[in-house]
PDB file of C-alpha atoms in Angstrom:
ATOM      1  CA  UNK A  30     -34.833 -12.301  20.602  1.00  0.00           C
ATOM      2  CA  UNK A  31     -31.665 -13.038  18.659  1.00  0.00           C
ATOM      3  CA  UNK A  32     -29.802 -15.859  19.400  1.00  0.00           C
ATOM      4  CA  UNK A  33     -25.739 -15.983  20.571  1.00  0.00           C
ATOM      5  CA  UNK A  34     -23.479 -17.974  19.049  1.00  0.00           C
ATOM      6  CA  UNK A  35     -21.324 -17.738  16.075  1.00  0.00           C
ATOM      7  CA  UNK A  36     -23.810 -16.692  13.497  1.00  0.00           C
ATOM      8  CA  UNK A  37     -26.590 -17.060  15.214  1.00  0.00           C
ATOM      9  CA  UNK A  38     -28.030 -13.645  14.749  1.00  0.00           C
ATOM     10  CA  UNK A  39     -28.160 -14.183  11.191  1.00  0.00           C
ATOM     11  CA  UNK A  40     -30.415 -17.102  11.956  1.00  0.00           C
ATOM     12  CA  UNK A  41     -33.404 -15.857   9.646  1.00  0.00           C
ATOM     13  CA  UNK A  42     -31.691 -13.191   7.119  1.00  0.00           C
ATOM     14  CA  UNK A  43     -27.752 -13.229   5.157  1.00  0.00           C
ATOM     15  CA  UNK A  44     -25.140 -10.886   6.529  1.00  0.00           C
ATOM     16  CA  UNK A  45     -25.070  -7.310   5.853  1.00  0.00           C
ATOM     17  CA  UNK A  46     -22.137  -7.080   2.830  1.00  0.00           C
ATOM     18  CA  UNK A  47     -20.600  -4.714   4.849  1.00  0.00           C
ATOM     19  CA  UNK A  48     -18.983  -7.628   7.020  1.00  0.00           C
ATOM     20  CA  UNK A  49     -16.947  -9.677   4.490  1.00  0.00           C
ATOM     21  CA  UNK A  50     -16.920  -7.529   1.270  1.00  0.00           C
ATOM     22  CA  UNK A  51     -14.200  -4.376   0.631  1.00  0.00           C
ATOM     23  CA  UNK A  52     -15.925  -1.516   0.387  1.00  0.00           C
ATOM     24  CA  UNK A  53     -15.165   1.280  -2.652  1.00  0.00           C
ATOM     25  CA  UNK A  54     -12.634   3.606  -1.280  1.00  0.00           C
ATOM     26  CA  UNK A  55     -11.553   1.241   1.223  1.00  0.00           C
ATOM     27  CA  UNK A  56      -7.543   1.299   2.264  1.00  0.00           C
ATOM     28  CA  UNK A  57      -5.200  -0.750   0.109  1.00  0.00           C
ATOM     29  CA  UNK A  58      -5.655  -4.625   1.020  1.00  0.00           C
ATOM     30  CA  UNK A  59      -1.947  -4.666   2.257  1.00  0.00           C
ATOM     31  CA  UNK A  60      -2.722  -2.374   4.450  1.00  0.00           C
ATOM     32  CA  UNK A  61      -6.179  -3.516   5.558  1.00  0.00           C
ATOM     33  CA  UNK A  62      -4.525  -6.894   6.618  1.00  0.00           C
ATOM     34  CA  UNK A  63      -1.763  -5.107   8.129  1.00  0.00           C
ATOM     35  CA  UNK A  64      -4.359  -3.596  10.067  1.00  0.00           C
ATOM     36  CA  UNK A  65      -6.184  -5.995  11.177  1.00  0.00           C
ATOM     37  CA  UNK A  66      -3.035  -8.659  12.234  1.00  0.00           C
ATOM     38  CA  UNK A  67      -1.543  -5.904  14.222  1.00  0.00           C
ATOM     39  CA  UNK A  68       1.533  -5.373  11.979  1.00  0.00           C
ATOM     40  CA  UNK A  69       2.633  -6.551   8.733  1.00  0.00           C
ATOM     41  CA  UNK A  70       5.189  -8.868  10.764  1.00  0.00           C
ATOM     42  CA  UNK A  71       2.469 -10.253  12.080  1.00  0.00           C
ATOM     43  CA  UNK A  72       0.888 -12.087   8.936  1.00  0.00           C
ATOM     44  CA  UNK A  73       3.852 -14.864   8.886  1.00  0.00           C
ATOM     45  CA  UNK A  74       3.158 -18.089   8.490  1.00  0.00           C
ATOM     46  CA  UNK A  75       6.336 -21.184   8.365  1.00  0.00           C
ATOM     47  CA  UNK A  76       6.874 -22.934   5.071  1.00  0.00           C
ATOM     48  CA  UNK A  77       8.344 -25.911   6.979  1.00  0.00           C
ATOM     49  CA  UNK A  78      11.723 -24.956   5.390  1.00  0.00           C
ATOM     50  CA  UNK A  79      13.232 -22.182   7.320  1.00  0.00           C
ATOM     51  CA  UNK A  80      11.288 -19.567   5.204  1.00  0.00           C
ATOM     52  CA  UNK A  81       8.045 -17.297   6.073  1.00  0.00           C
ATOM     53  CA  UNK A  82       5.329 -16.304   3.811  1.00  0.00           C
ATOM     54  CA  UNK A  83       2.998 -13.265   4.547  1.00  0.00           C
ATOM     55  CA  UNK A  84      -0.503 -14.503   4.812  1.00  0.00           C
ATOM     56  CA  UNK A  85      -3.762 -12.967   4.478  1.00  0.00           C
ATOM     57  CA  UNK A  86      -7.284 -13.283   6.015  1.00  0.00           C
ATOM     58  CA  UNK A  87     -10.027 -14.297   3.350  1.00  0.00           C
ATOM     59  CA  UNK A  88     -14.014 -13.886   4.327  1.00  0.00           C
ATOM     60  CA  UNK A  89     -16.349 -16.003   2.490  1.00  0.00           C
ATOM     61  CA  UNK A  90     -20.041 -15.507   2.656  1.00  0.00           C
ATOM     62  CA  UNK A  91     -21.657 -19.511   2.393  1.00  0.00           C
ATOM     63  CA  UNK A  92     -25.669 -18.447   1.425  1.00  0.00           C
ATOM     64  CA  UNK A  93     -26.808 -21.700   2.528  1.00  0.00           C
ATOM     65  CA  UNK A  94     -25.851 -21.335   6.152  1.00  0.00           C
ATOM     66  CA  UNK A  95     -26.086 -17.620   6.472  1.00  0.00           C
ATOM     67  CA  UNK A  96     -22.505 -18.164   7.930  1.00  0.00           C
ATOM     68  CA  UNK A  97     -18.953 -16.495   6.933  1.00  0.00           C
ATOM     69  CA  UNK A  98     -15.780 -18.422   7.664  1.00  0.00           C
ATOM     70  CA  UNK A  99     -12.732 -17.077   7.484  1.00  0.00           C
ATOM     71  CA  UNK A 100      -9.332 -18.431   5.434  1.00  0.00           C
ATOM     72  CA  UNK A 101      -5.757 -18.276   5.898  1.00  0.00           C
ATOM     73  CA  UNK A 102      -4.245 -17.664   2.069  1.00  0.00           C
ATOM     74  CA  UNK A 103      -0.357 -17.840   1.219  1.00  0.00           C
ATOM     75  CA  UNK A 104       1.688 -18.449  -1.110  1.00  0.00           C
ATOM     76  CA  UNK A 105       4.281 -21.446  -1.050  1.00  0.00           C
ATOM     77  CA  UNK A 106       6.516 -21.875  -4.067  1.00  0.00           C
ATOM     78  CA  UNK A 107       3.726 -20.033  -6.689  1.00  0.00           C
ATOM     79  CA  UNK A 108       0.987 -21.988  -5.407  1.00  0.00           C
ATOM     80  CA  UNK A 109      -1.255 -20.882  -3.354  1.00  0.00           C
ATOM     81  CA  UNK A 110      -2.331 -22.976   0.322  1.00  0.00           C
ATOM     82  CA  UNK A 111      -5.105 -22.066   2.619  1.00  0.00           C
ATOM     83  CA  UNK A 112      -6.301 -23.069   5.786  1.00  0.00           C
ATOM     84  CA  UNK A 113      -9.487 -22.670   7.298  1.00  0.00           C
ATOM     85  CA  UNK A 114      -9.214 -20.518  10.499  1.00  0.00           C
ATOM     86  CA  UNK A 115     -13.064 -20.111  12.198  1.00  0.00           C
ATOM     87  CA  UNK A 116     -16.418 -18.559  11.697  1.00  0.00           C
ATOM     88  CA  UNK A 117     -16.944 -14.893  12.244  1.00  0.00           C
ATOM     89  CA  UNK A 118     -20.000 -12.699  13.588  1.00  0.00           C
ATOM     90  CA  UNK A 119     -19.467  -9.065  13.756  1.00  0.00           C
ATOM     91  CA  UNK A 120     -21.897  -7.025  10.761  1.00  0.00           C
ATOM     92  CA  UNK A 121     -17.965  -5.735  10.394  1.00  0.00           C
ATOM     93  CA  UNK A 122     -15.276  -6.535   7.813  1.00  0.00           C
ATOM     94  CA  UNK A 123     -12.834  -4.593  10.262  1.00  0.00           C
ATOM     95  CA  UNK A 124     -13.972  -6.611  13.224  1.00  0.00           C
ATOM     96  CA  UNK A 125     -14.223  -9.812  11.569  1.00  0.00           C
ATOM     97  CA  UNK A 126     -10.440  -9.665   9.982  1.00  0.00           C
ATOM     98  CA  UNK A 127      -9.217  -8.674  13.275  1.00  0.00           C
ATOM     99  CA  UNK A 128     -11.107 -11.810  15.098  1.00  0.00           C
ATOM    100  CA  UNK A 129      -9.899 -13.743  12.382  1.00  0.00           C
ATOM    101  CA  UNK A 130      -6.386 -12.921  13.154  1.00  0.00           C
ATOM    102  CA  UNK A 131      -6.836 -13.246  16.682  1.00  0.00           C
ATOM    103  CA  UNK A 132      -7.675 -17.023  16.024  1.00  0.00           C
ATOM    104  CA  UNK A 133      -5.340 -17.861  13.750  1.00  0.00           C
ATOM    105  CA  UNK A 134      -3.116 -16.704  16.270  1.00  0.00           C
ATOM    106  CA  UNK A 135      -4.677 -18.552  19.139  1.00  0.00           C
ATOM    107  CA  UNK A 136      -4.421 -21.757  17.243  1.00  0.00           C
ATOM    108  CA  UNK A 137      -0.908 -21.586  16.338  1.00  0.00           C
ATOM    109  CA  UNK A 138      -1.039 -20.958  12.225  1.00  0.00           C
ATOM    110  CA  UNK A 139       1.105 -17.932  12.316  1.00  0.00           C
ATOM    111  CA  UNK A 140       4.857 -18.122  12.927  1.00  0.00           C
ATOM    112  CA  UNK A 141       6.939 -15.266  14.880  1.00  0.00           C
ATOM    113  CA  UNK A 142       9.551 -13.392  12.682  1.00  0.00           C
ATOM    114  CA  UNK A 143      12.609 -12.609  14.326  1.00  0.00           C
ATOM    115  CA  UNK A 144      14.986  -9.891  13.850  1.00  0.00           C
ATOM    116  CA  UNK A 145      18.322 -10.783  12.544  1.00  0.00           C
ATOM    117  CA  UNK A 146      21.273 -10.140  14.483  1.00  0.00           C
ATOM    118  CA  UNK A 147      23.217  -8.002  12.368  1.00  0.00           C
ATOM    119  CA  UNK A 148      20.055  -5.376  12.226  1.00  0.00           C
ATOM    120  CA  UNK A 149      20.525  -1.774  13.848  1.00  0.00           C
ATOM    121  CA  UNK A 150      16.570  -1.905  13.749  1.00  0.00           C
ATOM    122  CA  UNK A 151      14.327  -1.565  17.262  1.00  0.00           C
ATOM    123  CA  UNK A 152      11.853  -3.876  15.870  1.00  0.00           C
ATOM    124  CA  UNK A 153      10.354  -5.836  12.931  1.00  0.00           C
ATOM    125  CA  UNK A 154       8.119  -3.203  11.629  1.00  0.00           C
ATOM    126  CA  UNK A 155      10.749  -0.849  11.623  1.00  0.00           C
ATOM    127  CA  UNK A 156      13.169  -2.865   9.733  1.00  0.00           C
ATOM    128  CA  UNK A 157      10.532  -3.418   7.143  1.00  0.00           C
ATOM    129  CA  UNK A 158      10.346   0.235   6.813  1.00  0.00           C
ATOM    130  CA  UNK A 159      13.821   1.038   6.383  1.00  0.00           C
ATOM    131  CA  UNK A 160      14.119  -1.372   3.659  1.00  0.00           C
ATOM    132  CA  UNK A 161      11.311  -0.390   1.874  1.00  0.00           C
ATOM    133  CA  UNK A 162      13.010   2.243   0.266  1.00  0.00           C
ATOM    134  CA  UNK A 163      16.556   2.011  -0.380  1.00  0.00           C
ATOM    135  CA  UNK A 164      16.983   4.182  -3.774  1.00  0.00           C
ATOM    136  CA  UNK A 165      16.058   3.886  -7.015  1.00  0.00           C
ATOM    137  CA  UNK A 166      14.503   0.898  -8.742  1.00  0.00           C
ATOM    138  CA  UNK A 167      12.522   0.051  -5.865  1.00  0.00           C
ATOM    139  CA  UNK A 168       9.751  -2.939  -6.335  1.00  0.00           C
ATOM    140  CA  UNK A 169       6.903  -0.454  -5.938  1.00  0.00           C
ATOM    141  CA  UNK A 170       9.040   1.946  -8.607  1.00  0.00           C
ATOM    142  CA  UNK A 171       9.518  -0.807 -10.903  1.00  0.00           C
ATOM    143  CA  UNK A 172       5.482  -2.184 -10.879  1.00  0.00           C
ATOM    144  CA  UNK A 173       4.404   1.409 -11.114  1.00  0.00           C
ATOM    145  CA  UNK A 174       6.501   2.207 -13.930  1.00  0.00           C
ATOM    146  CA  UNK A 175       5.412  -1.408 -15.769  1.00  0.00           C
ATOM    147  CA  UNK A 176       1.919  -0.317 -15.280  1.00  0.00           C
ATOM    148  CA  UNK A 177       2.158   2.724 -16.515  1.00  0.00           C
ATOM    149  CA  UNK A 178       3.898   1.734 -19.625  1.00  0.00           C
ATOM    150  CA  UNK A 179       1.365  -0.825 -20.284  1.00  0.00           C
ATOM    151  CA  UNK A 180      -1.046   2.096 -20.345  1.00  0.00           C
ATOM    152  CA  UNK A 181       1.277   3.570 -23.086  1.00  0.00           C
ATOM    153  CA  UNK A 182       2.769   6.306 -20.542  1.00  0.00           C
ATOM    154  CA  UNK A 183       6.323   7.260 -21.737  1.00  0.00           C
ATOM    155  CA  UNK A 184       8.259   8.785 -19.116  1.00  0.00           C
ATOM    156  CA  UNK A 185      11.973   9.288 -18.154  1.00  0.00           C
ATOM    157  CA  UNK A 186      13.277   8.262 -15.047  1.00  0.00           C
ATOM    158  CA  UNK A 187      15.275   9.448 -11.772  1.00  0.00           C
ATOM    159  CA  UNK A 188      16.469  12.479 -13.013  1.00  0.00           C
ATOM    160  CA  UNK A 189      15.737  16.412 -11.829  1.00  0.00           C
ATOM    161  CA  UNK A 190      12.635  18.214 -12.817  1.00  0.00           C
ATOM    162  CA  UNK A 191      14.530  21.200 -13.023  1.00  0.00           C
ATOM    163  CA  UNK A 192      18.050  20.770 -14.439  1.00  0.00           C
ATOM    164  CA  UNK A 193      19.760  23.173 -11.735  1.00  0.00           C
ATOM    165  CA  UNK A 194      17.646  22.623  -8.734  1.00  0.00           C
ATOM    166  CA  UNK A 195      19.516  19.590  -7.350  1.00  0.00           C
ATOM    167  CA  UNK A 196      16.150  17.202  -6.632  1.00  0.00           C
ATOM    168  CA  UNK A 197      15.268  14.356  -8.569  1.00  0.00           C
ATOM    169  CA  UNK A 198      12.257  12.456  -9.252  1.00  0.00           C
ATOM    170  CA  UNK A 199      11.305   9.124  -9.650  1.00  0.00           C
ATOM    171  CA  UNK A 200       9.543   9.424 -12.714  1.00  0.00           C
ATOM    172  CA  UNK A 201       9.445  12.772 -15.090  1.00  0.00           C
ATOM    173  CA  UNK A 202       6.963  13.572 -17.440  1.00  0.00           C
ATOM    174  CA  UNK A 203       9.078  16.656 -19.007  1.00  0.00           C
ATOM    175  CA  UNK A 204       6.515  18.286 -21.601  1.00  0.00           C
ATOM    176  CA  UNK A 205       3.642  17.671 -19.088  1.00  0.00           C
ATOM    177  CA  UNK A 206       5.993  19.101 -16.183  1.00  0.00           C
ATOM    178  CA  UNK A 207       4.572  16.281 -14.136  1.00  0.00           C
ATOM    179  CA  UNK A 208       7.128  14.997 -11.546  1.00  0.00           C
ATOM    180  CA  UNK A 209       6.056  11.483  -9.573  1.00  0.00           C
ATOM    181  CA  UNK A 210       7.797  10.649  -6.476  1.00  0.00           C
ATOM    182  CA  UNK A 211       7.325   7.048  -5.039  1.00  0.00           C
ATOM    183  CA  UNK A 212       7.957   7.817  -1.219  1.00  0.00           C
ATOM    184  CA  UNK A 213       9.186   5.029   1.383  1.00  0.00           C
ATOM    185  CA  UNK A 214       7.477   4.158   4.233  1.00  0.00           C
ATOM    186  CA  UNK A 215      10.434   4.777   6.661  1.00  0.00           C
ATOM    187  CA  UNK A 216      11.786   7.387   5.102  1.00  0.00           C
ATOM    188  CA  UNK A 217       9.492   9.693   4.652  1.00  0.00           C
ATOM    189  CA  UNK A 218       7.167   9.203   7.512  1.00  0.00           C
ATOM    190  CA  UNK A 219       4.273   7.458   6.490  1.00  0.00           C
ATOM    191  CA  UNK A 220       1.440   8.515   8.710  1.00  0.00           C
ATOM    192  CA  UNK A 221      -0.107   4.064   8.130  1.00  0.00           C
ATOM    193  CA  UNK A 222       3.312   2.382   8.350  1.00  0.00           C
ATOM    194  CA  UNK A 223       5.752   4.854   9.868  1.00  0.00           C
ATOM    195  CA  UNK A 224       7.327   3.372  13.540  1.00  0.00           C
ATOM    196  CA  UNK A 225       9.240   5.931  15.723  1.00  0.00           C
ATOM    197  CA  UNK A 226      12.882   3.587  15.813  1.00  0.00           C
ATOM    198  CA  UNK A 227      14.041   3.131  19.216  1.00  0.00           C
ATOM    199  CA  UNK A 228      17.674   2.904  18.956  1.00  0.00           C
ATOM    200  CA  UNK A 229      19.258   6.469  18.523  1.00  0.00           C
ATOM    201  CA  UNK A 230      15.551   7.929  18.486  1.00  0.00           C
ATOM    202  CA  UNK A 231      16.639  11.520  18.659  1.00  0.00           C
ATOM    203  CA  UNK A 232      19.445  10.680  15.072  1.00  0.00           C
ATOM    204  CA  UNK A 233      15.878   8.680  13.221  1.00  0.00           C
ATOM    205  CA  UNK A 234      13.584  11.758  14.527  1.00  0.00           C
ATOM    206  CA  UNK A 235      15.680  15.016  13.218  1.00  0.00           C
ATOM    207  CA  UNK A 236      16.285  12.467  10.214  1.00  0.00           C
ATOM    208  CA  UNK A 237      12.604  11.617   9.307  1.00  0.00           C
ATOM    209  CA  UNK A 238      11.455  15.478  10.307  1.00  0.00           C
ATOM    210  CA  UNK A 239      14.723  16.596   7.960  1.00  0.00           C
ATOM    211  CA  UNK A 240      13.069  14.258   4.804  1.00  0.00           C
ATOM    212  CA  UNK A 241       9.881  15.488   5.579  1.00  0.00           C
ATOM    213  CA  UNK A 242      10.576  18.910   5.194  1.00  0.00           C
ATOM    214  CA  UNK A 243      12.759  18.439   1.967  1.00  0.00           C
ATOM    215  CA  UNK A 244      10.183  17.291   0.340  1.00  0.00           C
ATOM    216  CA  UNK A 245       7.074  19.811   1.453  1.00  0.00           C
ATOM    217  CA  UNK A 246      10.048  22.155   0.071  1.00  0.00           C
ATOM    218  CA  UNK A 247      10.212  19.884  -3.075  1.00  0.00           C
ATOM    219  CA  UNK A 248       7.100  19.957  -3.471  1.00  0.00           C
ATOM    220  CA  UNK A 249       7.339  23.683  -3.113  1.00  0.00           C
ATOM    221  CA  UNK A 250       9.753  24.541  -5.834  1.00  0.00           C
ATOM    222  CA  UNK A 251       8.055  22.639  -8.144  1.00  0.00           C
ATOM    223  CA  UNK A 252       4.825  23.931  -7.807  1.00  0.00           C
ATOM    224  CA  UNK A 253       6.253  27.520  -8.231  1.00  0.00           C
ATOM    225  CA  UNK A 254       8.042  26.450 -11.578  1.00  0.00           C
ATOM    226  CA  UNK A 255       4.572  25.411 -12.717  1.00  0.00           C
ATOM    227  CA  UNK A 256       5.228  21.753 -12.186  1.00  0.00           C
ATOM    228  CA  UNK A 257       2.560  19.093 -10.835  1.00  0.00           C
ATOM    229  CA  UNK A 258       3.767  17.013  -8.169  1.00  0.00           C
ATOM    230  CA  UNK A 259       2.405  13.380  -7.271  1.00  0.00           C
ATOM    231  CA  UNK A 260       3.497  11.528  -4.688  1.00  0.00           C
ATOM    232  CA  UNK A 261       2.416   7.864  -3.995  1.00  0.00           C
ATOM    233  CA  UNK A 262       3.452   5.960  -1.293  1.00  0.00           C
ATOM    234  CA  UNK A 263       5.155   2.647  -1.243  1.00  0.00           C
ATOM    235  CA  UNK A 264       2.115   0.792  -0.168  1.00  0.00           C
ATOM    236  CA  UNK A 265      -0.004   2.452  -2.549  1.00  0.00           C
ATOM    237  CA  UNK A 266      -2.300   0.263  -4.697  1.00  0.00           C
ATOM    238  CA  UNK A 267      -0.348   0.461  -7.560  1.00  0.00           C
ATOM    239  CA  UNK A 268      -2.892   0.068 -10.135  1.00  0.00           C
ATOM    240  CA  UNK A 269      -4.971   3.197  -8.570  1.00  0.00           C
ATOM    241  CA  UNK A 270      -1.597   5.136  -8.188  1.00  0.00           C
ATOM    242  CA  UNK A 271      -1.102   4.359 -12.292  1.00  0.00           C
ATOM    243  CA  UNK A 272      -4.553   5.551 -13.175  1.00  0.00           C
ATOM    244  CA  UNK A 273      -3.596   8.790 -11.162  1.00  0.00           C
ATOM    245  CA  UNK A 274      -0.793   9.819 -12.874  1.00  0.00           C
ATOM    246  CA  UNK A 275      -2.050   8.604 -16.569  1.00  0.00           C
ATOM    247  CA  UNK A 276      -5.383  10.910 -15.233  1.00  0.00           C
ATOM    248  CA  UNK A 277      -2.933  13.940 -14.842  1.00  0.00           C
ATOM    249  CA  UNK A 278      -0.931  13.655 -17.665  1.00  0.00           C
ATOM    250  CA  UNK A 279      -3.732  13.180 -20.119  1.00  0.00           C
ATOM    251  CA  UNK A 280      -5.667  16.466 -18.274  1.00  0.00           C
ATOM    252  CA  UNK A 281      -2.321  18.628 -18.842  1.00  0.00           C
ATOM    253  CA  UNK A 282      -2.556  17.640 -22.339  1.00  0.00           C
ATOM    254  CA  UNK A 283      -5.981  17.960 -23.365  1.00  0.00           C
ATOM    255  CA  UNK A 284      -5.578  21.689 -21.665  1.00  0.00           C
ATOM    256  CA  UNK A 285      -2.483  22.370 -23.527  1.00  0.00           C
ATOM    257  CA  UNK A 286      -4.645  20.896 -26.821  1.00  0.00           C
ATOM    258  CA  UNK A 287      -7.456  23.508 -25.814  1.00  0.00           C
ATOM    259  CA  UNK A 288      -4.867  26.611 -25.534  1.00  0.00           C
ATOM    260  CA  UNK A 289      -2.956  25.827 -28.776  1.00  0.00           C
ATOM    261  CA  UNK A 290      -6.747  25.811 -30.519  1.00  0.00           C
ATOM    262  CA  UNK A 291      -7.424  28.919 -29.041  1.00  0.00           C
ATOM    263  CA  UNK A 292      -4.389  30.558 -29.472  1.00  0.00           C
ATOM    264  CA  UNK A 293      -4.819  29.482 -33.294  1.00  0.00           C
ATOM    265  CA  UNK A 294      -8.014  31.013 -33.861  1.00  0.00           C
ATOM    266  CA  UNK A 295      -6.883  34.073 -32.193  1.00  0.00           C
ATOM    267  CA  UNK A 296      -4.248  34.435 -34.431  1.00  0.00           C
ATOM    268  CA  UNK A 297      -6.677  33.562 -37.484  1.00  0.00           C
ATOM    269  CA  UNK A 298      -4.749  30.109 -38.375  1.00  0.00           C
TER     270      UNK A 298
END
């Protein structure tokens, strides 16, 4: 009969990977820890200086003891702290990032984030939303487009796909008709991160519904032109969403390589 306890079913064999390690495929860490706290607002921890840092939840596996114990990590000024939060049991990462939270909770670590005064927002999450996207050069924009041009992607940027079709794009890839658009949270209702607002809910729902329809019908026009569309969204691992679109654009032109060959021999050149 297996024991209780913290770790005591794992008394005569090591943990199943499954309950510390990511799997392949998994959701974006962010968004995994997000998860698991119950909000991103809800990964705060003080500095001691009238500033928060967002935390994460760390699982270590220690072999000897057949045990995993779970970390608080942050960053404070560019180095990072860490403070040991409890042990964990569950043959789940899920479950064991969500107890871990739970207890870091319970034991004070995590600090409440409050919403300024001057915000028209209904609540933290919400606020986060809105200001994830605010127009161009956004972070995630700016990252993406770094990454991509460390992959030696050349690109032009926030302008329209199709000169006289008034929609713009966040990133163009004109000979490849490729158009990417990096897509807010708030904005354009998120299906992970998106939070019906409160406040004037009837104004943020026609809004949100408008945005999303603009941009199936975006996505729409495009298309019909014979344009790819990609859309990543703000919380997107960034490094994935890079090997996407450098994936597309060197598919488009290896095909257009392959037709210009053909059309070559065809015409005996």
């Amino acid at each position: 009969m297996p024991q209780t306890g913290v770790g005591g079913h794992w008394k005569d064999r090591l943990p199943p990977e499954r309950a510390y390690k990511r799997r392949a495929g998994a959701a974006a860490p962010a968004i995994e820890q997000d998860r698991a706290a119950g909000g991103r607002n809800q990964r705060n921890v003080d500095l001691g200086d009238g500033r928060l840092a967002r935390a994460s939840i760390t699982l270590r596996l220690y072999r000897s003891t057949r045990r995993i114990r779970a970390y608080l990590r942050w960053s404070k000024d560019g180095k990072t702290e860490e403070r040991y939060v409890c042990e964990v049991e569950s043959d789940s990462r899920k479950q064991n990032l969500a107890e871990a939270w739970r207890q870091a909770r319970a034991n004070g670590l995590l600090a409440e984030e409050k919403l300024p005064p001057e915000s028209t927002a209904s609540s933290l999450d919400v606020r986060a939303s809105m200001r994830g996207n605010r127009g161009k050069n956004t972070k995630p924009e700016l990252l993406l487009r770094s990454l991509l041009y460390r992959r030696g992607m050349r690109y032009r940027v926030d302008i329209r796909p199709i000169a006289d079709v008034r929609r713009r794009a966040d990133l163009v890839f004109p000979s490849d008709r490729i158009a990417v658009f990096v897509d807010g949270c708030f904005w354009h209702g998120c299906p992970d991160h998106y939070r019906p607002a409160m406040k004037n809910a009837d104004f943020w729902r026609e809004k949100i519904n408008s945005n999303k329809a603009r941009d199936a019908e975006t996505n729409e026009m495009l298309a019909a032109a014979g344009w790819t569309v990609i859309r990543v969204w703000e919380h997107d691992d960034p490094a994935r969403a890079a090997a996407q679109i450098e994936n597309a654009v060197r598919r488009k032109r290896g095909s257009a390589h392959l037709v210009a060959t053909a059309d070559a021999r065809r015409s005996g050149h």
